[in-house]
Each structure stands twice: as C-alpha cells, then as structure tokens.
Short mmCIF file of C-alpha atoms and ligand atoms in Angstrom, two decimals:
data_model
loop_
_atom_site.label_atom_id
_atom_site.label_comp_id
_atom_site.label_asym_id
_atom_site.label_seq_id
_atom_site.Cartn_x
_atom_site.Cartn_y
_atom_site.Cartn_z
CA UNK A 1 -54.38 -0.34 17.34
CA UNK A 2 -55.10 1.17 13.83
CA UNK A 3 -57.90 3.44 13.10
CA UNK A 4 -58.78 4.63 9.76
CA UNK A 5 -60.50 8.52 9.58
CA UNK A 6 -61.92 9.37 6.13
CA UNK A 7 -60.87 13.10 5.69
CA UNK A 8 -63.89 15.64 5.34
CA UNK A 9 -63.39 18.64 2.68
CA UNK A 10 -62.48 22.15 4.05
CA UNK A 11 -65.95 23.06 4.77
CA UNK A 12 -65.91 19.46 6.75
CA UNK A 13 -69.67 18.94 5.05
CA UNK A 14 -68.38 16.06 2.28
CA UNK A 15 -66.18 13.12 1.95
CA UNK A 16 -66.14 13.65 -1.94
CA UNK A 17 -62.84 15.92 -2.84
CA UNK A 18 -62.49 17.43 -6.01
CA UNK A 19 -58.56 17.11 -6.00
CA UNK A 20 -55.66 16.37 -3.47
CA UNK A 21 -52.74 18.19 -3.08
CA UNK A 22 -49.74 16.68 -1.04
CA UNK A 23 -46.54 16.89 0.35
CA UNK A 24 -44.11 15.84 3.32
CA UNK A 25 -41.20 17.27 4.96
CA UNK A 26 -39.20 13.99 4.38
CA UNK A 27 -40.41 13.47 1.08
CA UNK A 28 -42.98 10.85 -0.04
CA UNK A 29 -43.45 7.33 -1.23
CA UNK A 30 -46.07 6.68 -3.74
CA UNK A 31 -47.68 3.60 -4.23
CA UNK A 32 -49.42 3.70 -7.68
CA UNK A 33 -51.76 0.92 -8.22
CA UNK A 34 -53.62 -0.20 -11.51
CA UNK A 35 -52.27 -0.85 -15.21
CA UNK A 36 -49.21 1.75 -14.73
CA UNK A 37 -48.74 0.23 -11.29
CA UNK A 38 -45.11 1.57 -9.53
CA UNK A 39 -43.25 2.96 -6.82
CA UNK A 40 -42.73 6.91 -7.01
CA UNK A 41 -40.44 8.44 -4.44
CA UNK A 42 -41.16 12.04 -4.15
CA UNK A 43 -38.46 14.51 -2.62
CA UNK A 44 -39.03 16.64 0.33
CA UNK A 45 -41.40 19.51 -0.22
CA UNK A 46 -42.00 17.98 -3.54
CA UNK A 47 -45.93 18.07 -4.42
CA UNK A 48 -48.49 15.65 -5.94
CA UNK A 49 -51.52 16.22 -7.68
CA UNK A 50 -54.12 13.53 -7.69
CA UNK A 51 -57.34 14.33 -9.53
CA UNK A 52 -60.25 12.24 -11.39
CA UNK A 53 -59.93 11.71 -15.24
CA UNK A 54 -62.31 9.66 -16.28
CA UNK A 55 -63.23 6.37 -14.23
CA UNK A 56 -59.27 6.50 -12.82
CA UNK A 57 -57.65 9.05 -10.87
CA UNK A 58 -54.72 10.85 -12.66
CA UNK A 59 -51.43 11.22 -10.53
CA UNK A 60 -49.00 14.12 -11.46
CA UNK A 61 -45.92 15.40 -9.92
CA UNK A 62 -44.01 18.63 -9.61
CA UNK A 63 -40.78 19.41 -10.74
CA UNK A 64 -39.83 16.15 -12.57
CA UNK A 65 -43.83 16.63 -14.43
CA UNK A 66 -44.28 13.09 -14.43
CA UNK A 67 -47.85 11.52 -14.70
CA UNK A 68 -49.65 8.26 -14.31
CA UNK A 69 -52.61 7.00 -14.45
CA UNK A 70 -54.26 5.18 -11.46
CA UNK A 71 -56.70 3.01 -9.77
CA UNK A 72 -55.80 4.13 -5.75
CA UNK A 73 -53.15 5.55 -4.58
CA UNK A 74 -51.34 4.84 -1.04
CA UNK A 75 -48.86 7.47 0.00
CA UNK A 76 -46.53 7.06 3.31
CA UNK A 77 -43.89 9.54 4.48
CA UNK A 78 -40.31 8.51 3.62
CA UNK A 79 -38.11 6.63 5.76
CA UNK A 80 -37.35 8.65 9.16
CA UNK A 81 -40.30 10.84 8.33
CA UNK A 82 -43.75 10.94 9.93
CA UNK A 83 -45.92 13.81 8.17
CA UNK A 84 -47.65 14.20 5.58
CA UNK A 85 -49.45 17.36 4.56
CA UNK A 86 -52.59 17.63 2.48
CA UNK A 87 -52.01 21.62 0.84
CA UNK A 88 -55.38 20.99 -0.77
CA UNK A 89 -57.24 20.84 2.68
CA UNK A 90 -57.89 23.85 5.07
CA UNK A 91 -57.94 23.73 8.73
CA UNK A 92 -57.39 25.26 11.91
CA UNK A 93 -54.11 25.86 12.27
CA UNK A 94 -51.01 27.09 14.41
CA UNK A 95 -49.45 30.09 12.65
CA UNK A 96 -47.23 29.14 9.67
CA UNK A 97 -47.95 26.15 8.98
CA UNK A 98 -49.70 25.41 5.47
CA UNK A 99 -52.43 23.09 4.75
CA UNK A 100 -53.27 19.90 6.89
CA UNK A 101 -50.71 18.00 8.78
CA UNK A 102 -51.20 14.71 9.24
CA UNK A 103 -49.18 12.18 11.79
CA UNK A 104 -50.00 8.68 10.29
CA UNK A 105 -49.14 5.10 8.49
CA UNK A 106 -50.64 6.34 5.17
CA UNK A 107 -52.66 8.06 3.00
CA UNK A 108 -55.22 5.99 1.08
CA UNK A 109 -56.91 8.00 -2.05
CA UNK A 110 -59.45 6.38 -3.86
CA UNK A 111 -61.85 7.32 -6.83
CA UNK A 112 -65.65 7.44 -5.98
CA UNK A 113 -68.48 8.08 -8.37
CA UNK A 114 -66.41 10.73 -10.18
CA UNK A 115 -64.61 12.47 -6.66
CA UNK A 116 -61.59 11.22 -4.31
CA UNK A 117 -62.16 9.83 -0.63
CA UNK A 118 -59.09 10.15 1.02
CA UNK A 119 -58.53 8.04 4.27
CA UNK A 120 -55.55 8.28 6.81
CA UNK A 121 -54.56 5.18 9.13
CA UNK A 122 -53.04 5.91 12.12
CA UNK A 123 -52.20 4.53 15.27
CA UNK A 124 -55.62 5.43 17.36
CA UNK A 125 -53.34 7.31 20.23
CA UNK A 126 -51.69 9.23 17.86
CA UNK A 127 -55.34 10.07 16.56
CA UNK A 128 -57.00 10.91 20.10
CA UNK A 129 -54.28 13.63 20.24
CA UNK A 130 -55.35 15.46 16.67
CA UNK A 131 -58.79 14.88 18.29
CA UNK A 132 -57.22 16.72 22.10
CA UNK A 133 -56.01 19.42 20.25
CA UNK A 134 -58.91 20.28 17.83
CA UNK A 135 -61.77 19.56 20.48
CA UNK A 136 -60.22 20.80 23.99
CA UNK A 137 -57.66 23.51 24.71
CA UNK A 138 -54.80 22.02 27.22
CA UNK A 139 -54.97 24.78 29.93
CA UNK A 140 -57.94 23.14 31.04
CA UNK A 141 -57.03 20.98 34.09
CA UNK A 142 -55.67 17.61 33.56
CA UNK A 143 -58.14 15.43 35.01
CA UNK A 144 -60.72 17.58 32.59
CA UNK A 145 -58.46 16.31 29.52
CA UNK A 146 -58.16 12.53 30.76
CA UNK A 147 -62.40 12.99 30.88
CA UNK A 148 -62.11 13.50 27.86
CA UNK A 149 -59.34 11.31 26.25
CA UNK A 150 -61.60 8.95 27.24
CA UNK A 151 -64.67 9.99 25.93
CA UNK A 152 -62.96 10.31 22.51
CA UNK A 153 -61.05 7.04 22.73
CA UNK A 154 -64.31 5.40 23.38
CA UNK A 155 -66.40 7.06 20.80
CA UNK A 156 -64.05 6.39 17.98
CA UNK A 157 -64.39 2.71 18.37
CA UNK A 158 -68.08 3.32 18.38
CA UNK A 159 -68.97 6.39 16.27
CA UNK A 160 -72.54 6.69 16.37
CA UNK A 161 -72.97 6.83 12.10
CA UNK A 162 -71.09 3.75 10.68
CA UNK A 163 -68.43 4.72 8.29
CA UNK A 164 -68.21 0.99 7.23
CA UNK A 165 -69.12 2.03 3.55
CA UNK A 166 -66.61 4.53 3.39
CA UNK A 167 -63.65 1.88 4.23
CA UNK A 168 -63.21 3.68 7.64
CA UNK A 169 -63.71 3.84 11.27
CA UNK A 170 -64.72 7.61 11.64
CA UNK A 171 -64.44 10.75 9.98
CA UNK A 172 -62.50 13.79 11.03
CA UNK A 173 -66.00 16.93 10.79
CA UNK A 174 -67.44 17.67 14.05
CA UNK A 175 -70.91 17.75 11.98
CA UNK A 176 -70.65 13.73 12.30
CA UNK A 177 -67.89 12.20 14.54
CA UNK A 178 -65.66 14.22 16.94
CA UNK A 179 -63.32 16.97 15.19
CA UNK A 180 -59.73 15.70 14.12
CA UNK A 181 -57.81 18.82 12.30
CA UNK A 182 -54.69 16.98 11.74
CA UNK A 183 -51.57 17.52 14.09
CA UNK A 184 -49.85 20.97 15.28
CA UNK A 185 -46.29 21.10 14.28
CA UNK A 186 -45.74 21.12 17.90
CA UNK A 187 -48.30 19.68 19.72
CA UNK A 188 -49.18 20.02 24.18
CA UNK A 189 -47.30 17.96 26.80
CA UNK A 190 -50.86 18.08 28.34
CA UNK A 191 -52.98 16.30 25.93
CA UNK A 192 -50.11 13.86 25.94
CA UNK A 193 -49.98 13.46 29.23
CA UNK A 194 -53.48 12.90 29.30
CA UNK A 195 -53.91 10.15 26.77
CA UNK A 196 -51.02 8.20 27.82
CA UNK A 197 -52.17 8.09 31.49
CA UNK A 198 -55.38 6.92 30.60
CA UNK A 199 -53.97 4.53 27.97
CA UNK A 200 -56.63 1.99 26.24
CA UNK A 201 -59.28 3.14 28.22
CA UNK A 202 -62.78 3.19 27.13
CA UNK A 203 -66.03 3.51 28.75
CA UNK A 204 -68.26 0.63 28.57
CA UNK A 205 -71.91 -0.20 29.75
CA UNK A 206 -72.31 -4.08 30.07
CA UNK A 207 -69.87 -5.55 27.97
CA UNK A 208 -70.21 -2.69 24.85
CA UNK A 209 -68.04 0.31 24.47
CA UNK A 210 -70.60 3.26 25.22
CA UNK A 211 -71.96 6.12 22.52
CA UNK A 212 -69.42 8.59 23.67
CA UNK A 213 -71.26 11.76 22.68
CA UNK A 214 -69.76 15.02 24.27
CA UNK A 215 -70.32 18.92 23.60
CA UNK A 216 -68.96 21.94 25.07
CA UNK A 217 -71.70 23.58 27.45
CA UNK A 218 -75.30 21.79 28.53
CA UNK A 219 -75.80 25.47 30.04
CA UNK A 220 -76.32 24.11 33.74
CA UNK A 221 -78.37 21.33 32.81
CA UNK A 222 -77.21 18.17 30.18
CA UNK A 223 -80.26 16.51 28.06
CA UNK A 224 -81.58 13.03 27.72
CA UNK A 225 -80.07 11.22 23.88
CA UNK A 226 -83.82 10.87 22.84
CA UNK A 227 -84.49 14.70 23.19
CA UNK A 228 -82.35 15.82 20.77
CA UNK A 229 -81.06 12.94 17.98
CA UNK A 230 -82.83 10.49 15.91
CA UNK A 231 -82.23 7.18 15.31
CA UNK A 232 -78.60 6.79 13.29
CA UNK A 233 -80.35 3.85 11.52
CA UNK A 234 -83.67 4.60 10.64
CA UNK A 235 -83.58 8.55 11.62
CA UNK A 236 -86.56 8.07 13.29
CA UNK A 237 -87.16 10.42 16.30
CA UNK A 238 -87.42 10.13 19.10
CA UNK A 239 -85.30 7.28 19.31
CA UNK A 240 -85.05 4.48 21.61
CA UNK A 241 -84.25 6.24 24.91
CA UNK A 242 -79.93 4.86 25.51
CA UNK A 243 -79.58 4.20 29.63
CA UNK A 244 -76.10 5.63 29.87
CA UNK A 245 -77.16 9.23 28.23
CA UNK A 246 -79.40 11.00 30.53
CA UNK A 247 -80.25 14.13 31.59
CA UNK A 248 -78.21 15.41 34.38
CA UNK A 249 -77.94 18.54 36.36
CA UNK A 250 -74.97 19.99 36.38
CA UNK A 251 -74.67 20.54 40.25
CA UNK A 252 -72.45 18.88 43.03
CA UNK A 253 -75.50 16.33 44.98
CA UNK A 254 -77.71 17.52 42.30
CA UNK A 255 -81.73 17.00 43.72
CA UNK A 256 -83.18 13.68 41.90
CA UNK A 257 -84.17 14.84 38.05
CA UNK A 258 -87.26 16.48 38.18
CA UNK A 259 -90.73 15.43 36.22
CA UNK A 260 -90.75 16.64 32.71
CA UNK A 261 -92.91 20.43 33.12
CA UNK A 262 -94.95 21.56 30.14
CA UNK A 263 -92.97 23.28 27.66
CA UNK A 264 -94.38 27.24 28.74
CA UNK A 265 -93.62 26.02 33.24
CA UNK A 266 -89.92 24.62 31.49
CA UNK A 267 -89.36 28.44 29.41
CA UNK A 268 -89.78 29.90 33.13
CA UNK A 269 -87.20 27.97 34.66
CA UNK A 270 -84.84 28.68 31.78
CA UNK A 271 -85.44 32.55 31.92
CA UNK A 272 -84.85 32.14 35.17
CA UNK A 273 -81.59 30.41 34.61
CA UNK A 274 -80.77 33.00 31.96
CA UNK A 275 -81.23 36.06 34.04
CA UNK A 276 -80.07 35.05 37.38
CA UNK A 277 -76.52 36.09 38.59
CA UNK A 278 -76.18 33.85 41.29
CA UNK A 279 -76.27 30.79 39.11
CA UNK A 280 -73.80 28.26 40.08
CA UNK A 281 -73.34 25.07 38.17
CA UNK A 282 -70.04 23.29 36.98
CA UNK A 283 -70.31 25.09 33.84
CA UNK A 284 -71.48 28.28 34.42
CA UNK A 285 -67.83 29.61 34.76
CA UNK A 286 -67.74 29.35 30.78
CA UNK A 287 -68.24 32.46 28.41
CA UNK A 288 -70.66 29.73 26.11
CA UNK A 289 -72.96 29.08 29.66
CA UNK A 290 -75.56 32.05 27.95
CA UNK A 291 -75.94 34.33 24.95
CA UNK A 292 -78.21 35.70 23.14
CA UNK A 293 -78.46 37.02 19.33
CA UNK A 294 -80.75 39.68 17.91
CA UNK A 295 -82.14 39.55 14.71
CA UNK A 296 -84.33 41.89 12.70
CA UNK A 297 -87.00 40.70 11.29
CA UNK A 298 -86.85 41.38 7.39
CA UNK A 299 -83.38 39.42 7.90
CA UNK A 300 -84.64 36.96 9.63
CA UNK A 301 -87.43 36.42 6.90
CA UNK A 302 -85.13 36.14 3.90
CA UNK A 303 -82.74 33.79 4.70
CA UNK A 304 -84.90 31.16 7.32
CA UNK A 305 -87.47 30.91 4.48
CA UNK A 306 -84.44 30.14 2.13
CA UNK A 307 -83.03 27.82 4.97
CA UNK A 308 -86.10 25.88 5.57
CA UNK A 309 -86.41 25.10 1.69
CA UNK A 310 -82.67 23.50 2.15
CA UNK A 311 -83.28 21.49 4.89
CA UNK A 312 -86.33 20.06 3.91
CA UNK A 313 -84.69 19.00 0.60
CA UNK A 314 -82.08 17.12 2.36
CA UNK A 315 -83.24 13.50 3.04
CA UNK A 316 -81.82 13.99 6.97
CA UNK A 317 -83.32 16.59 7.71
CA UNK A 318 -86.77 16.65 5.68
CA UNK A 319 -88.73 14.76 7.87
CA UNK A 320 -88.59 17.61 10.47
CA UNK A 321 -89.79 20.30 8.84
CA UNK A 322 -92.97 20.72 8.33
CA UNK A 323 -94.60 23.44 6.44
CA UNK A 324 -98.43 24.65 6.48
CA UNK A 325 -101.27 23.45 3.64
CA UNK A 326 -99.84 25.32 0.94
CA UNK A 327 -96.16 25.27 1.77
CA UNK A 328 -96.02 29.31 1.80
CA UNK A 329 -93.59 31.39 4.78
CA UNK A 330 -95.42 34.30 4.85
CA UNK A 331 -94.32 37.39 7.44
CA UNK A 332 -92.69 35.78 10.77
CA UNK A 333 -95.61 36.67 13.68
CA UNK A 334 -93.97 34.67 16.19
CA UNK A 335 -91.75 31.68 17.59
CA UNK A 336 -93.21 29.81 20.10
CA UNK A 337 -91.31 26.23 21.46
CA UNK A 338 -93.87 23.77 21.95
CA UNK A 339 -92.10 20.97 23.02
CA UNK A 340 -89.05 20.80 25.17
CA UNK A 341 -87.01 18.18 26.62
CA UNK A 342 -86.74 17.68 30.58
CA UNK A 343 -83.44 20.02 30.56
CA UNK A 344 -85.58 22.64 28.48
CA UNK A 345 -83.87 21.74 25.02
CA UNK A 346 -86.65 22.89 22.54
CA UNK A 347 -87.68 19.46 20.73
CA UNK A 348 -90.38 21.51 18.61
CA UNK A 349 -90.19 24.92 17.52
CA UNK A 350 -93.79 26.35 15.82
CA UNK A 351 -92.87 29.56 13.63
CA UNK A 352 -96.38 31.25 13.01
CA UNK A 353 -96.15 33.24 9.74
CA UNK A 354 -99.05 35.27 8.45
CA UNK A 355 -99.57 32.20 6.12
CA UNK A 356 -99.62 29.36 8.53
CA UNK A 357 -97.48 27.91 10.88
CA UNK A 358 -94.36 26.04 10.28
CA UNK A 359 -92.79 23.17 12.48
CA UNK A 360 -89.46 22.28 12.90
CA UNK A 361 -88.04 19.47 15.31
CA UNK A 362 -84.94 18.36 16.72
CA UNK A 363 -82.28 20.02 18.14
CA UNK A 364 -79.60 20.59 15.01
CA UNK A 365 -82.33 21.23 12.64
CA UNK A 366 -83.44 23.86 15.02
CA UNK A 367 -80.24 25.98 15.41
CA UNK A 368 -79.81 24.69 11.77
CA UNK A 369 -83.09 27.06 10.65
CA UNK A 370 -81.56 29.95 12.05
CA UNK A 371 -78.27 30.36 9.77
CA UNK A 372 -77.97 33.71 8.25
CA UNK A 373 -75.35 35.42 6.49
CA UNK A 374 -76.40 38.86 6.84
CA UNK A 375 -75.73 38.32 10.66
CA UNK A 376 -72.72 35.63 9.86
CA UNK A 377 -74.52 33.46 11.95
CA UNK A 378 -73.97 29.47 10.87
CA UNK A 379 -76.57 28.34 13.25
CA UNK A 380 -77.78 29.26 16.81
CA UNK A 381 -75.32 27.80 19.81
CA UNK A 382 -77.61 25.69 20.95
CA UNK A 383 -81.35 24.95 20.90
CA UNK A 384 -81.92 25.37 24.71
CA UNK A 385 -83.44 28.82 23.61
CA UNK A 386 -86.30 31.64 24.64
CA UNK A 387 -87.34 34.32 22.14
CA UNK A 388 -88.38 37.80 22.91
CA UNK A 389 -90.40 39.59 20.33
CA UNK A 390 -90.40 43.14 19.71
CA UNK A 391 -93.02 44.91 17.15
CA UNK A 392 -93.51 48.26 15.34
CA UNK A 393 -96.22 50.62 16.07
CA UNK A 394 -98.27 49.13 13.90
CA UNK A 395 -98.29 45.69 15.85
CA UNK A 396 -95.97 43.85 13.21
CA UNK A 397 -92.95 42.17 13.95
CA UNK A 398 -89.82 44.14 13.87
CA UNK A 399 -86.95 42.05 15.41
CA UNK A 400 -86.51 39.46 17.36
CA UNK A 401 -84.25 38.19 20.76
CA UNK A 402 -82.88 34.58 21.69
CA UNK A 403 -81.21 34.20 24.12
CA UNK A 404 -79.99 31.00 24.88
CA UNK A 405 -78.15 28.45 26.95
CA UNK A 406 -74.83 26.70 26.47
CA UNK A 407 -73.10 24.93 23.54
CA UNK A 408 -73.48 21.79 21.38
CA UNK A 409 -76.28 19.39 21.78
CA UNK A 410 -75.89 19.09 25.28
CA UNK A 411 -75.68 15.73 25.67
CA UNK A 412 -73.14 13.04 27.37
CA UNK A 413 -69.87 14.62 28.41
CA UNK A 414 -69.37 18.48 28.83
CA UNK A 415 -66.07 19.51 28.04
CA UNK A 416 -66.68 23.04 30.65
CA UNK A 417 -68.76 21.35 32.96
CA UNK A 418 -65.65 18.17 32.65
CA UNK A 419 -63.79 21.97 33.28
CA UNK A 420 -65.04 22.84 36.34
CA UNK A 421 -65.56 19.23 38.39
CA UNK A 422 -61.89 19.10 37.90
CA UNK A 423 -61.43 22.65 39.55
CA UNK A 424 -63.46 21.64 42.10
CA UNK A 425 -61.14 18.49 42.28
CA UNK A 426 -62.66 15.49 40.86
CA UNK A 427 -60.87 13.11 38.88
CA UNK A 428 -61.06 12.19 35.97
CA UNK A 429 -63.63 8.93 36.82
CA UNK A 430 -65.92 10.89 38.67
CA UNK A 431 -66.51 13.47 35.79
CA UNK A 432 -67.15 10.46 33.47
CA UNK A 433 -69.41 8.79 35.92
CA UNK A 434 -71.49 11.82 36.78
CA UNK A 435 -71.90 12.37 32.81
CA UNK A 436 -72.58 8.50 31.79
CA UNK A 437 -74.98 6.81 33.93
CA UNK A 438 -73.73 3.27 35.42
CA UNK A 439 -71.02 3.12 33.11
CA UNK A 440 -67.52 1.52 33.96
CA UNK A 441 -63.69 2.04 32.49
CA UNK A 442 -62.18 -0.96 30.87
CA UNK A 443 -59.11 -1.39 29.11
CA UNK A 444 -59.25 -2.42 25.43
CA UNK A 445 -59.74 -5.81 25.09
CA UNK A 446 -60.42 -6.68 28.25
ZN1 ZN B 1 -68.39 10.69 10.79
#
C-alpha cells in the first residue's frame, strides 16, 4: 500500500519550503514537467536545486549548470538505488549523515502560492519504520514496539487533520500527525521486527480504523479526547466525546474511573501523585513521569505576554485565549487552573495580572503560553500541572514553580506506560486494549 507524507520544513511548523536541495547515493532521475518537459538523469552525489521563479519552479543542476524551467517536478532514485536525500531539510539524525534521508517511490515537488510542497510516496511499511525510529527508541521491549507499530499504522490511514488538500495522506511534524524524520542509514532489527510481525494491522472500532492518538507519558493517569483537543473540523471544544479514547489509569486492575472532582479536590490528588515516592503505575519507571520548571517572574512576564499576543493571532489557537476588558497583561499575581479534566489535565488556566485576568484553554495552548527563550523552554511537558508561587517581601510575585506530570497530551496510547505493560509481560494486544476502549485488530482490508 502507498502512502503519500507531505514533508514539513526544518522547524516541522510549515508545508511551504522556500527551496529544495537534493541528492542520492545512486544518482537521480528527474522528471521535468511543463513547456521544457524532459528526463534529467543526475549522477551520484550530484545536487539539484529547485526554487520558485515566478508562477513556475526553476530546476538547476550542479556540475553540468544546466537549468529548466518547470511546472512539478517528480524525482526517483536511479535504478538499483533506494534513497534520496533532501540537503535542504534538517532532522534528527545518526552521526554523519547529512540532511534528510528518505526510503521511497518518489519525490513529488510542486509550486504553491509562491513556495514548494514537497511530498514523498512510499510503501506505508517502509513509512511506519521512519515513524519507529523517530517516535520510539528500539531497546524498549518488543511487544512495547508492536503496540505501537500498530498505533502508527492505524493512525496514518486515519490522521486526525485531513491532508486531502495538500495531495497527501499525512505529514511527517509531530505538531500535526506522528513524527517521520526520514530513514537512518542503518536502521533497528527491532522496529523491523516489530512491524513485520504485526503486518497490516490496524485497530478498528466497528468497522472504522480508530483515531490512533499516542504520546509518551499520561504521568500515571491517561485523559479523556474531549479534555484536551477540539474538534479537527470545526475546532470547537470540547468536542464530541470519541468512545475508544478515554481516560484510563495507568494501573494493573485499575479501580473503576472515578467521578470527575472539582478542579482545587483534583490539584490534591496530583500533588499527591507528584510528591509521593511510592507511586507505582506502568509509567512511572520513566524520567518524563514528573518535572518541574522554575521561572522568575520578570521572565515569565516578558515573553508569556509576547506569547499570548501570538497565539491569539493565530486562527487555531485564538479562540482560547481570552484576555480581560481592555486586553492589557499587567504584573503576573497568580496562576490558578480552574478547570481540569478527570485525569487532572488543566482544561482552563486563569492568569490573574494586576490588570485583569486572562484565560487560556486547552491543553497545547496551555504548555503553548509558557514558551520562553530566556529559559529555552519551547513549551511546558505537559499541561497536567500545579504552580507554586513564591513572593518578595513586599508581597509581589517573584518566581514561580510547576511542577508537572508526564509527556504529550496524554491521550490514547503511551509509549512508557506501552513500556512498562510489556515488562510486566503483556503483549502487544493487551497494551492496545487497555489504551483503546472496545477496540479490535483487523488486517487491512478485511
Ligand atoms: Zn499532519
């Protein structure tokens, strides 16, 4: 089966690329449509340029210093090959090894409203393992990595934002789909081993491949879909509640979920949680299970006032924040959560400032609110968060504590929770039925 993945620029943020640089090991074969349509064969190691001139995309080469002009351009390794690098993209990557590497069909590049998309088809196995070996390291336990194979197989057939008007199945950022850095020169038996024993299998609930969503650490407890995203069509939130992504405790014969507890009873039981040694969940083996970051308060001013002003520009995010009469952020007084999800995920966060009080909601937007480059800080590791405040002697805020639980969004598989069933020998269908609700494995097609 073929899946197409438009590629994300370095910073993974945008599918709009300024330029493309390329290359392969076994040289290249250029398809060059429009008025100057023609073959180019490049050599190995041999580069091409494609930028935007214009309304076409110019097409240069190095060495010989040919150019063409160019409606799209399709590129596919040479005969006996199978890589092609993309020098102008960076990523993650084993030592030595320069720019992208990608493991595919072809390279489609194609001019959009004055930038290039580029979009790689691939067979979707050899895709799951670019996703394996940018999403999961393969000294986790086997059964841990067929979880997961899974989870990604399934969720690239059903991403949960359509890439339909992109001409393509997913996308490779993290921020959107599930992370695909390209291939490692040499990529893990493991992660091979775990896709091809679980081959074509997907998760479905009724007869519809499930939303696959997965994270690294729920911190002991994963959280209900509705707590933390908003609807991928209308971004409404909450959403519509989905039956197969629900809160679970991440416990062997867990006790039945618990009735929701007001936001301050919930920030007790997460302290708790936070402080206690003798915690014992299927996660709380990982280094991301709790952390906490410290922040001074003139810092913290600067930037989240400049932060707040981005996101509610941005036509995502806007609708959740929502700033006093006036639209002022005076001095930070305090952060209080008023509304949290049944696993303690903060759903609302009030910031009182001495000029009103500020809310932001949702999980992303959140952590989002908290990036800060004096602390190189992108955002906060997860929104299942306390604060503790500390003040001068004149009673005015000086710095600020949050500590916090586990990694991602928390919801639908747990990649060290996945971790630490399989240590406590599960397989591989018990750590997917434990994370989505009444769900059952199906081959594709079938
Ligand atoms: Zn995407």
């Amino acid at each position: 089966m073929k899946l197409r993945v438009a590629l994300t620029t370095t910073d993974l943020s945008s599918l709009e690329h300024k330029q493309a640089l390329l290359s392969s090991p076994s040289g290249l074969v250029v398809k060059i449509e429009g008025a100057q349509a023609k073959t180019v064969n490049l050599a190995p190691g041999q580069k091409l340029k494609v930028t935007v001139k214009g309304e076409s995309l110019e097409v240069q080469t190095t060495g010989s210093g040919a150019h063409f002009t160019a409606s799209r351009v399709t590129l596919a390794p040479a005969k006996g090959g199978h890589s092609i690098f993309v020098d102008s993209l960076k990523r993650a990557r084993a030592k030595g090894q320069e720019g992208a590497e990608y493991r595919g069909y072809e390279l489609n590049i194609a001019l959009s409203g004055g930038h290039l998309r580029l979009v790689l088809v691939l067979d979707l196995e050899q895709y799951l393992k670019g996703v394996l070996e940018s999403e999961i390291p393969a000294s986790y336990h086997l059964e841990a990595l067929k979880a997961q194979a899974v989870a990604a197989r399934t969720y690239a057939l059903n991403p949960r934002i359509s890439h339909e008007k992109d001409n393509a199945d997913v996308c490779d950022s993290y921020l959107c789909c599930q992370y695909f850095a390209g291939h490692k020169a040499v990529g893990s038996a493991k992660h091979t081993q775990a896709i091809e024993s679980t081959s074509g299998e997907i998760l479905k609930y009724g007869d519809k491949a499930i939303l696959a969503l997965f994270s690294s650490n729920a911190g002991g407890y994963t959280s209900n879909y509705e707590d933390c995203f908003s609807d991928p069509k209308t971004n409404l939130f909450p959403p519509a509640p989905i039956p197969y992504l629900r809160a679970v405790v991440e416990k062997q014969q867990a006790a039945a979920v618990a009735p929701k507890l007001a936001a301050k009873d919930m920030e007790a039981q997460l302290k708790e949680m936070w402080h206690n040694p003798q915690r014992s969940t299927f996660d709380s083996w990982s280094p991301h299970f709790k952390w906490s970051v410290h922040m001074p308060a003139q810092a913290l001013e600067a930037h989240m006032h400049h932060e707040l002003s981005l996101l509610a520009k941005d036509k995502d995010t806007a609708p959740f924040v929502i700033p006093p009469q006036g639209g002022q952020f005076g001095h930070i007084q305090k952060f209080e959560v008023t509304e949290r999800g049944i696993s303690g995920v903060a759903i609302q966060l009030a910031i009182h400032t001495s000029t009103g009080q500020w809310l932001v909601k949702k999980e992303l937007v959140i952590r989002s609110a908290f990036k800060n480059s004096e602390i190189k800080l992108a955002r906060l590791k997860s929104a299942k968060i306390l604060f503790e405040h500390q003040h001068d002697r004149l009673g005015l805020l000086s710095s600020v504590t949050v500590r916090g639980l586990g990694w991602g969004h928390g919801v639908g598989l747990q990649q060290t929770g996945a971790q630490g069933m399989a240590l406590l020998g599960k397989q591989y269908r018990e750590i997917l039925a434990h994370y989505f609700t009444n769900t059952q494995i199906h081959k594709i097609g079938s």
